[in-house]
Short mmCIF file of C-alpha atoms in Angstrom, two decimals:
data_model
loop_
_atom_site.label_atom_id
_atom_site.label_comp_id
_atom_site.label_asym_id
_atom_site.label_seq_id
_atom_site.Cartn_x
_atom_site.Cartn_y
_atom_site.Cartn_z
CA UNK A 7 93.22 61.33 99.82
CA UNK A 8 94.97 59.14 97.24
CA UNK A 9 92.90 58.63 94.09
CA UNK A 10 92.13 55.03 93.03
CA UNK A 11 94.15 55.63 89.82
CA UNK A 12 97.20 56.83 91.75
CA UNK A 13 96.88 53.96 94.21
CA UNK A 14 96.72 51.41 91.37
CA UNK A 15 99.69 53.06 89.67
CA UNK A 16 101.75 52.93 92.89
CA UNK A 17 100.72 49.33 93.48
CA UNK A 18 101.72 48.41 89.93
CA UNK A 19 105.10 50.15 90.29
CA UNK A 20 105.72 48.39 93.61
CA UNK A 21 104.88 45.00 92.08
CA UNK A 22 107.15 45.73 89.11
CA UNK A 23 110.00 46.66 91.46
CA UNK A 24 109.38 43.59 93.60
CA UNK A 25 109.41 41.35 90.53
CA UNK A 26 112.67 42.95 89.41
CA UNK A 27 114.21 42.63 92.86
CA UNK A 28 113.34 38.96 93.16
CA UNK A 29 113.95 37.82 89.58
CA UNK A 30 117.16 36.06 88.60
CA UNK A 31 119.92 38.05 86.93
CA UNK A 32 123.35 37.21 85.45
CA UNK A 33 124.73 40.21 87.39
CA UNK A 34 123.39 39.21 90.81
CA UNK A 35 126.85 38.86 92.43
CA UNK A 36 128.61 41.65 90.51
CA UNK A 37 128.59 44.05 93.45
CA UNK A 38 128.34 41.61 96.36
CA UNK A 39 131.21 39.36 95.29
CA UNK A 40 132.67 39.82 91.78
CA UNK A 41 135.24 37.06 92.51
CA UNK A 42 132.51 34.40 92.94
CA UNK A 43 132.06 33.22 89.35
CA UNK A 44 135.80 33.07 88.52
CA UNK A 45 136.30 31.01 91.71
CA UNK A 46 133.62 28.50 90.66
CA UNK A 47 135.17 28.25 87.19
CA UNK A 48 138.65 27.56 88.63
CA UNK A 49 137.48 24.67 90.80
CA UNK A 50 135.29 23.15 88.06
CA UNK A 51 138.07 23.30 85.47
CA UNK A 52 140.57 21.68 87.85
CA UNK A 53 138.12 18.90 88.79
CA UNK A 54 137.05 18.16 85.21
CA UNK A 55 140.63 18.17 83.89
CA UNK A 56 141.48 15.66 86.61
CA UNK A 57 138.45 13.45 85.84
CA UNK A 58 136.58 14.26 82.61
CA UNK A 59 133.48 12.35 83.71
CA UNK A 60 132.84 14.91 86.46
CA UNK A 61 131.70 17.40 83.82
CA UNK A 62 128.67 15.24 83.08
CA UNK A 63 128.16 14.56 86.79
CA UNK A 64 128.01 18.27 87.66
CA UNK A 65 125.64 18.99 84.76
CA UNK A 66 123.36 16.19 85.96
CA UNK A 67 123.31 17.51 89.55
CA UNK A 68 121.79 20.78 88.34
CA UNK A 69 119.23 18.90 86.19
CA UNK A 70 118.17 16.55 89.00
CA UNK A 71 118.03 19.44 91.46
CA UNK A 72 115.78 21.60 89.26
CA UNK A 73 113.30 18.84 88.44
CA UNK A 74 112.46 18.26 92.13
CA UNK A 75 110.57 21.28 93.44
CA UNK A 76 112.72 23.75 91.49
CA UNK A 77 116.39 24.76 91.41
CA UNK A 78 116.86 25.11 95.15
CA UNK A 79 119.86 22.94 96.08
CA UNK A 80 117.59 20.38 97.77
CA UNK A 81 119.46 17.49 96.10
CA UNK A 82 122.59 18.40 98.07
CA UNK A 83 120.98 17.96 101.49
CA UNK A 84 121.82 14.82 103.48
CA UNK A 85 119.09 12.99 105.41
CA UNK A 86 117.92 14.34 108.77
CA UNK A 87 115.27 13.26 111.28
CA UNK A 88 112.83 15.50 109.34
CA UNK A 89 113.37 14.23 105.78
CA UNK A 90 115.15 11.61 103.69
CA UNK A 91 117.73 12.83 101.19
CA UNK A 92 116.84 13.03 97.49
CA UNK A 93 120.14 11.23 96.88
CA UNK A 94 118.27 8.01 97.78
CA UNK A 95 115.60 8.46 95.10
CA UNK A 96 115.40 5.85 92.32
CA UNK A 97 116.91 8.16 89.70
CA UNK A 98 119.75 9.23 92.01
CA UNK A 99 120.82 6.31 94.21
CA UNK A 100 124.35 5.07 93.44
CA UNK A 101 124.21 7.33 90.41
CA UNK A 102 124.43 11.06 91.16
CA UNK A 103 127.97 12.14 92.03
CA UNK A 104 130.22 15.18 92.26
CA UNK A 105 129.13 16.29 95.74
CA UNK A 106 132.76 16.60 96.90
CA UNK A 107 133.43 19.05 94.05
CA UNK A 108 130.41 21.11 95.14
CA UNK A 109 131.88 21.17 98.67
CA UNK A 110 135.21 22.38 97.26
CA UNK A 111 133.49 25.09 95.21
CA UNK A 112 131.48 26.26 98.23
CA UNK A 113 134.62 26.47 100.42
CA UNK A 114 136.53 28.43 97.76
CA UNK A 115 133.66 30.81 96.97
CA UNK A 116 133.04 31.56 100.66
CA UNK A 117 136.78 32.14 101.08
CA UNK A 118 137.06 34.67 98.24
CA UNK A 119 133.77 36.36 99.17
CA UNK A 120 134.69 36.49 102.86
CA UNK A 121 131.34 35.00 103.92
CA UNK A 122 128.55 32.77 102.57
CA UNK A 123 126.82 34.96 99.95
CA UNK A 124 126.52 32.51 97.03
CA UNK A 125 123.80 29.88 97.35
CA UNK A 126 124.42 26.19 96.74
CA UNK A 127 121.62 26.29 94.13
CA UNK A 128 123.50 28.98 92.19
CA UNK A 129 126.74 27.01 92.52
CA UNK A 130 125.04 24.06 90.79
CA UNK A 131 123.77 26.29 87.97
CA UNK A 132 127.17 27.88 87.32
CA UNK A 133 129.10 24.61 87.72
CA UNK A 134 126.84 22.99 85.10
CA UNK A 135 127.63 25.76 82.60
CA UNK A 136 131.37 25.75 83.38
CA UNK A 137 131.49 21.95 83.01
CA UNK A 138 129.95 22.12 79.54
CA UNK A 139 132.38 24.87 78.49
CA UNK A 140 135.37 22.96 79.88
CA UNK A 141 134.40 19.95 77.73
CA UNK A 142 134.24 22.10 74.59
CA UNK A 143 130.57 23.04 74.64
CA UNK A 144 128.63 26.33 74.42
CA UNK A 145 128.41 29.02 77.06
CA UNK A 146 125.35 30.94 78.24
CA UNK A 147 124.61 33.67 80.78
CA UNK A 148 123.50 31.91 83.95
CA UNK A 149 120.71 33.77 85.76
CA UNK A 150 121.60 34.04 89.45
CA UNK A 151 120.00 34.94 92.76
CA UNK A 152 118.51 31.59 93.77
CA UNK A 153 118.36 30.75 97.45
CA UNK A 154 118.65 27.34 99.11
CA UNK A 155 115.78 25.18 100.34
CA UNK A 156 115.46 24.13 103.96
CA UNK A 157 114.04 20.71 103.12
CA UNK A 158 114.16 17.90 100.55
CA UNK A 159 111.76 15.24 99.29
CA UNK A 160 112.84 11.77 98.25
CA UNK A 161 109.18 10.90 97.55
CA UNK A 162 108.80 13.78 95.10
CA UNK A 163 112.14 12.93 93.47
CA UNK A 164 110.91 9.36 92.96
CA UNK A 165 107.80 10.59 91.17
CA UNK A 166 109.13 13.45 89.00
CA UNK A 167 112.63 12.53 87.81
CA UNK A 168 112.52 11.19 84.23
CA UNK A 169 113.28 7.49 83.90
CA UNK A 170 115.62 5.82 81.40
CA UNK A 171 112.77 3.51 80.38
CA UNK A 172 110.33 6.29 79.37
CA UNK A 173 108.85 6.43 75.87
CA UNK A 174 108.35 9.70 74.00
CA UNK A 175 104.82 10.56 75.29
CA UNK A 176 105.99 9.99 78.88
CA UNK A 177 109.08 12.16 78.34
CA UNK A 178 107.07 14.96 76.73
CA UNK A 179 104.61 14.89 79.64
CA UNK A 180 107.42 14.78 82.22
CA UNK A 181 109.05 17.90 80.76
CA UNK A 182 105.71 19.64 80.24
CA UNK A 183 105.04 19.26 83.97
CA UNK A 184 108.20 21.34 84.54
CA UNK A 185 107.09 24.03 82.08
CA UNK A 186 109.47 22.74 79.40
CA UNK A 187 108.56 22.02 75.78
CA UNK A 188 109.62 19.45 73.17
CA UNK A 189 112.58 21.55 72.04
CA UNK A 190 113.80 21.75 75.65
CA UNK A 191 113.38 17.97 75.95
CA UNK A 192 115.54 17.21 72.92
CA UNK A 193 118.13 19.92 73.60
CA UNK A 194 118.56 19.02 77.27
CA UNK A 195 118.71 15.29 76.46
CA UNK A 196 121.69 16.30 74.33
CA UNK A 197 123.53 16.70 77.63
CA UNK A 198 124.07 12.95 77.21
CA UNK A 199 126.74 13.86 74.66
CA UNK A 200 129.03 13.75 77.71
CA UNK A 201 129.25 11.09 80.37
CA UNK A 202 128.61 7.41 80.97
CA UNK A 203 125.78 5.15 82.08
CA UNK A 204 125.66 1.96 84.13
CA UNK A 205 124.84 -1.45 82.63
CA UNK A 206 121.84 -1.89 84.95
CA UNK A 207 120.24 1.19 83.34
CA UNK A 208 120.59 0.15 79.69
CA UNK A 209 120.65 -3.68 79.93
CA UNK A 210 116.98 -4.13 78.96
CA UNK A 211 117.45 -2.07 75.79
CA UNK A 212 120.55 -3.85 74.47
CA UNK A 213 119.00 -7.32 74.98
CA UNK A 214 115.32 -6.68 74.18
CA UNK A 215 114.84 -3.57 72.00
CA UNK A 216 113.91 -3.88 68.34
CA UNK A 217 114.80 -0.29 67.38
CA UNK A 218 118.53 -0.80 67.98
CA UNK A 219 121.46 -1.25 65.59
CA UNK A 220 122.44 -4.95 66.00
CA UNK A 221 126.17 -4.23 65.83
CA UNK A 222 125.80 -1.59 68.54
CA UNK A 223 123.77 -3.95 70.75
CA UNK A 224 126.44 -6.65 70.36
CA UNK A 225 129.21 -4.16 71.21
CA UNK A 226 127.43 -3.06 74.39
CA UNK A 227 126.63 -6.61 75.49
CA UNK A 228 130.36 -7.35 75.58
CA UNK A 229 130.69 -5.24 78.75
CA UNK A 230 127.10 -5.61 80.03
CA UNK A 231 126.17 -9.26 80.62
CA UNK A 232 122.60 -10.45 81.20
CA UNK A 233 123.45 -11.03 84.86
CA UNK A 234 126.08 -9.27 86.94
CA UNK A 235 128.18 -6.28 85.97
CA UNK A 236 125.45 -3.84 87.00
CA UNK A 237 127.88 -0.96 87.55
CA UNK A 238 129.91 -1.54 84.38
CA UNK A 239 130.03 1.75 82.48
CA UNK A 240 129.43 2.59 78.82
CA UNK A 241 129.51 5.98 77.06
CA UNK A 242 126.35 7.59 75.68
CA UNK A 243 128.23 8.31 72.46
CA UNK A 244 131.74 7.67 71.05
CA UNK A 245 133.13 10.95 72.49
CA UNK A 246 131.97 11.02 76.15
CA UNK A 247 134.53 13.65 77.19
CA UNK A 248 133.65 16.11 74.42
CA UNK A 249 130.48 18.19 74.17
CA UNK A 250 129.51 17.70 70.52
CA UNK A 251 126.65 16.34 68.37
CA UNK A 252 127.75 12.67 68.33
CA UNK A 253 124.82 11.84 70.65
CA UNK A 254 122.30 12.90 68.00
CA UNK A 255 124.24 11.23 65.18
CA UNK A 256 124.01 8.02 67.25
CA UNK A 257 120.23 8.36 67.61
CA UNK A 258 119.77 8.66 63.84
CA UNK A 259 121.69 5.35 63.51
CA UNK A 260 119.56 3.70 66.25
CA UNK A 261 122.57 3.69 68.57
CA UNK A 262 120.90 5.42 71.52
CA UNK A 263 122.14 3.88 74.77
CA UNK A 264 118.97 4.33 76.84
CA UNK A 265 115.38 3.65 75.86
CA UNK A 266 114.65 7.30 76.67
CA UNK A 267 117.47 8.40 74.35
CA UNK A 268 116.26 6.43 71.32
CA UNK A 269 112.67 7.50 72.05
CA UNK A 270 113.63 10.94 70.72
CA UNK A 271 114.21 9.40 67.27
CA UNK A 272 111.63 6.67 66.83
CA UNK A 273 109.14 7.96 64.27
CA UNK A 274 107.68 10.57 66.62
CA UNK A 275 107.31 14.34 66.82
CA UNK A 276 110.94 14.97 67.85
CA UNK A 277 112.62 13.13 64.94
CA UNK A 278 113.08 16.26 62.85
CA UNK A 279 114.79 18.17 65.65
CA UNK A 280 117.17 15.27 66.35
CA UNK A 281 118.11 15.26 62.65
CA UNK A 282 118.65 19.03 62.71
CA UNK A 283 120.95 18.83 65.73
CA UNK A 284 122.86 15.88 64.25
CA UNK A 285 123.74 18.02 61.21
CA UNK A 286 123.93 21.49 62.73
CA UNK A 287 126.07 21.84 65.88
CA UNK A 288 125.35 25.58 66.11
CA UNK A 289 121.58 24.99 66.26
CA UNK A 290 122.10 22.52 69.11
CA UNK A 291 124.46 24.82 70.99
CA UNK A 292 122.10 27.81 70.79
CA UNK A 293 119.07 25.77 71.87
CA UNK A 294 120.97 23.98 74.63
CA UNK A 295 121.95 27.31 76.21
CA UNK A 296 118.39 28.64 75.97
CA UNK A 297 116.94 25.44 77.45
CA UNK A 298 119.46 25.44 80.32
CA UNK A 299 118.35 28.97 81.18
CA UNK A 300 114.69 27.88 81.04
CA UNK A 301 115.39 24.86 83.24
CA UNK A 302 117.36 27.06 85.66
CA UNK A 303 114.26 29.24 86.04
CA UNK A 304 112.11 26.42 87.46
CA UNK A 305 110.58 27.64 90.75
CA UNK A 306 113.64 29.35 92.25
CA UNK A 307 113.55 30.60 95.84
CA UNK A 308 114.40 34.32 95.80
CA UNK A 309 114.35 37.40 98.00
CA UNK A 310 113.82 36.34 101.60
CA UNK A 311 112.70 32.80 100.75
CA UNK A 312 114.94 29.92 101.84
CA UNK A 313 118.47 30.68 102.98
CA UNK A 314 122.11 30.81 101.90
CA UNK A 315 123.51 27.59 103.32
CA UNK A 316 126.87 27.63 105.08
CA UNK A 317 127.29 23.92 104.29
CA UNK A 318 125.56 22.68 101.12
CA UNK A 319 124.84 19.31 102.77
CA UNK A 320 122.78 20.67 105.67
CA UNK A 321 120.32 23.37 106.61
CA UNK A 322 121.76 26.25 108.66
#
């Protein structure tokens, strides 16, 4: 007969092994398909060199995927009779882009691996990192082994994606709900050091905000009229194709493009960190990598959960 102590010891060892087996690891594809990560990098670099803005777009796809029920590739699914795509959510509609690049990555990875072994969720995580690196930013070891969801939720996306109009308490709460802290909030917001935003998103701030540099507001109004021009684009900072600290330097000067950007430097609890990042690129780079890893760990499907999609846009 097995003693209670031995039984508990065996149970503990089994749980430890199970946790190890189903936890994410940077080496997940080393044996299964060592060519996978270099293939992703090749496609991302080619796409971003062709259109610099795609770097920000691919980074944002990973962010908007992870915030809706975890990093499970649900954002990539098109609508079916069972669910409406998350692409139609308020924070995504006519805004998220880069899906064709994800399709290209998936085709190339499946080609070099000989079969579908890399999940679409993992492709988003790696493509986000490779985009940042391609635009001159930091690197980090992406944890891998996520599997793909078999459903999506536009309703959930509508309720959990952070909005450009949020103030600091709302942003802090939004990130806290994802298991992320204030440092993660500021560091990840620094992803806005690359990319562009549409006039319709920042119009209210440049015409109505009081915590905005008047010269900056005037400059932005030139391409974003009170009516019309909704899709006219403006950069988050002066160097939208380079991953640097210009975003934070802008915030200190009250030149944040979105209400949610300037909220990070508005007399609140995150002011000091914004100042630190504005003066110390290395501090920002280190924290950005750590926060990307933390965000990438939000509720992943692992082991036998979910599936490895053959086509990132639809369930197998």
